[in-house]
mmCIF file of C-alpha atoms in Angstrom:
data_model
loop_
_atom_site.group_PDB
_atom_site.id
_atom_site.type_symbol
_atom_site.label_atom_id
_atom_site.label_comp_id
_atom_site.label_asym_id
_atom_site.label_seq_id
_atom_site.Cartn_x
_atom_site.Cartn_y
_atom_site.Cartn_z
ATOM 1 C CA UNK A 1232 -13.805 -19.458 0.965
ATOM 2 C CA UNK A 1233 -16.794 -21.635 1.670
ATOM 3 C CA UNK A 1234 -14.988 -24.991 0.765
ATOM 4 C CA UNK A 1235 -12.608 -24.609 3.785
ATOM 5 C CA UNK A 1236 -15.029 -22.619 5.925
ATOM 6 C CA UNK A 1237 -13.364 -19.470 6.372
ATOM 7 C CA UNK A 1238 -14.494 -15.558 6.990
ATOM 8 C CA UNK A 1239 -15.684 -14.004 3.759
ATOM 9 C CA UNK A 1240 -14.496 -11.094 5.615
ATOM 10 C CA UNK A 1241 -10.538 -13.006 4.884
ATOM 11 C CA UNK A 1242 -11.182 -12.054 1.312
ATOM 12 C CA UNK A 1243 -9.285 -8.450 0.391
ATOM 13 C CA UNK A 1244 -10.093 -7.079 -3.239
ATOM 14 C CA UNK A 1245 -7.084 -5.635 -5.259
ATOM 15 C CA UNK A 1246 -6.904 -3.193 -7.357
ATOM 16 C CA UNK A 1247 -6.766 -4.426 -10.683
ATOM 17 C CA UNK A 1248 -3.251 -4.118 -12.843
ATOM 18 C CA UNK A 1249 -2.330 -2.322 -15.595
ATOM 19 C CA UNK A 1250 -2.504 -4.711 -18.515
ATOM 20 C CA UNK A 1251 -3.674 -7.419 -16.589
ATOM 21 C CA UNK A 1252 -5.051 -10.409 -18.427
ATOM 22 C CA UNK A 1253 -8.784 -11.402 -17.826
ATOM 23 C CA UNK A 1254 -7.586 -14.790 -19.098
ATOM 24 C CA UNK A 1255 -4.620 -16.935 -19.605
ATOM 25 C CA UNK A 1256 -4.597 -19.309 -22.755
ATOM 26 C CA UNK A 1257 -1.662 -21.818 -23.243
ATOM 27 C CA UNK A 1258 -0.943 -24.169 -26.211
ATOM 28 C CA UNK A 1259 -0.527 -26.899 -24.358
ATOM 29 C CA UNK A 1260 0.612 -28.797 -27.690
ATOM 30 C CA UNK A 1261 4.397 -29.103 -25.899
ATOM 31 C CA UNK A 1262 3.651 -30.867 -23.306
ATOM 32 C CA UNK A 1263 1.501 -33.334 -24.976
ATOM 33 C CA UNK A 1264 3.988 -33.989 -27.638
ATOM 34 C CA UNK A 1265 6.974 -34.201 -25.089
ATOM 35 C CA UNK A 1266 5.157 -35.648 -22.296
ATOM 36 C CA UNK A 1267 1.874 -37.621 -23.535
ATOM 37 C CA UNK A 1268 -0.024 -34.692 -21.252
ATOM 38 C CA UNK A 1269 -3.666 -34.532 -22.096
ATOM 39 C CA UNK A 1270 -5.317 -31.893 -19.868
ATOM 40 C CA UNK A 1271 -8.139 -32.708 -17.824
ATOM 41 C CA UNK A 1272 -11.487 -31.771 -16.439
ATOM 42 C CA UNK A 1273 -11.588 -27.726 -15.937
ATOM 43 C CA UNK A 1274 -10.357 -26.696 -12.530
ATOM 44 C CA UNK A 1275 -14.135 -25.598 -11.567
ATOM 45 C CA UNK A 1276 -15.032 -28.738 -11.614
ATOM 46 C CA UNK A 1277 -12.114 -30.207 -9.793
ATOM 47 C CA UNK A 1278 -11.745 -27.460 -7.492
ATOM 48 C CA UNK A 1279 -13.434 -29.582 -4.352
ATOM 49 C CA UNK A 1280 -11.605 -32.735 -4.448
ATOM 50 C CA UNK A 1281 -8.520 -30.522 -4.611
ATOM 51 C CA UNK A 1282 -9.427 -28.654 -1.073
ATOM 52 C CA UNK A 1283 -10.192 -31.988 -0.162
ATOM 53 C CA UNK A 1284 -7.010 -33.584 -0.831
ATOM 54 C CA UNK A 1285 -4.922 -30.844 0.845
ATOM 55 C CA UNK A 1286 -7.175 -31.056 3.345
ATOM 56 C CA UNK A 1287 -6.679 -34.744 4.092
ATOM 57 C CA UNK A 1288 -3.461 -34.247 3.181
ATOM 58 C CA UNK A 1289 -1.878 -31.450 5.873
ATOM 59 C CA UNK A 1290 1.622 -33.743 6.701
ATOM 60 C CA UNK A 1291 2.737 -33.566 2.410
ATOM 61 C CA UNK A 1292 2.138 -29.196 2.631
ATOM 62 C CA UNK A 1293 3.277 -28.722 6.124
ATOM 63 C CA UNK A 1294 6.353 -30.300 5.240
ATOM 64 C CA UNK A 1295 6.936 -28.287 2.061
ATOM 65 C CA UNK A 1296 5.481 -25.177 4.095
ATOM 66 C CA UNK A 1297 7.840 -25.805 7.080
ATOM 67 C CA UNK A 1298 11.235 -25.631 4.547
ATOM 68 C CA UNK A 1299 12.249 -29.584 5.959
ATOM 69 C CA UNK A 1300 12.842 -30.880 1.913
ATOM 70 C CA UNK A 1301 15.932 -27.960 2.072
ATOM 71 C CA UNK A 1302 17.692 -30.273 4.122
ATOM 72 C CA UNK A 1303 16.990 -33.040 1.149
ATOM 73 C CA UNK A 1304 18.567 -30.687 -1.604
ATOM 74 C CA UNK A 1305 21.622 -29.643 0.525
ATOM 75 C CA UNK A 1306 22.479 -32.887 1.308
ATOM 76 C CA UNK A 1307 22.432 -34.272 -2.760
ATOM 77 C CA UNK A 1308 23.225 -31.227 -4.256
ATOM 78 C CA UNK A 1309 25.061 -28.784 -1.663
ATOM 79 C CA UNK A 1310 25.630 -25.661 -3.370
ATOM 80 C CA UNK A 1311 24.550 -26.993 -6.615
ATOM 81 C CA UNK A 1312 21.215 -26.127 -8.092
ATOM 82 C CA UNK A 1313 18.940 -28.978 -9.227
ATOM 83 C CA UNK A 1314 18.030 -28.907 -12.873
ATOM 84 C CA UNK A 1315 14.821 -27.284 -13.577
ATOM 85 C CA UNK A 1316 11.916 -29.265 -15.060
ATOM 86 C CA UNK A 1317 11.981 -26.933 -18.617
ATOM 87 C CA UNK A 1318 15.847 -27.622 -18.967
ATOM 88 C CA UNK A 1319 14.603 -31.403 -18.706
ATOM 89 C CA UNK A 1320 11.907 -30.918 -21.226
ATOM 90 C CA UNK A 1321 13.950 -28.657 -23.503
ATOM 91 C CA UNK A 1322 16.713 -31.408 -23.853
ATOM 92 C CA UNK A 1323 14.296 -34.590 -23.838
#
């Protein structure tokens, strides 16, 4: 909320869920065998520049917000389904 300014008052509190992780731990071991991923800094620390990018950045999201890359997928794939990035992974 204070990186981009807005109302505190914005912020609504949920309930919390039944069974609901406190934390999510991956083994990121897959992707840096398949891909050569090595993760980086801890989103805490990153978390400004990112604001800041989307922030400089509004034409990339408002595209992707606004539905216009449809037209993209229609037009190569029609009805057709484009792969999905595990499928590519799982078969690499």
């Amino acid at each position: 909320v204070d990186l981009v300014g807005a109302d505190r008052g914005l912020l609504q509190p949920v309930s919390d869920r039944l069974a609901h992780d406190r934390r999510y731990a991956i083994d990121a071991s897959l992707a840096k065998d398949a891909l050569d991923f090595i993760p980086g800094a801890p989103i805490e620390q990153r978390l400004e520049g990112l604001v800041r990018w989307y922030a400089d950045n509004r034409a990339w999201w408002e595209n992707i917000k606004a539905g216009n890359y449809r037209h993209y997928y229609e037009r190569m794939y029609g009805k057709r389904r484009p792969p999905s990035v595990g499928a590519q992974v799982a078969h690499a």
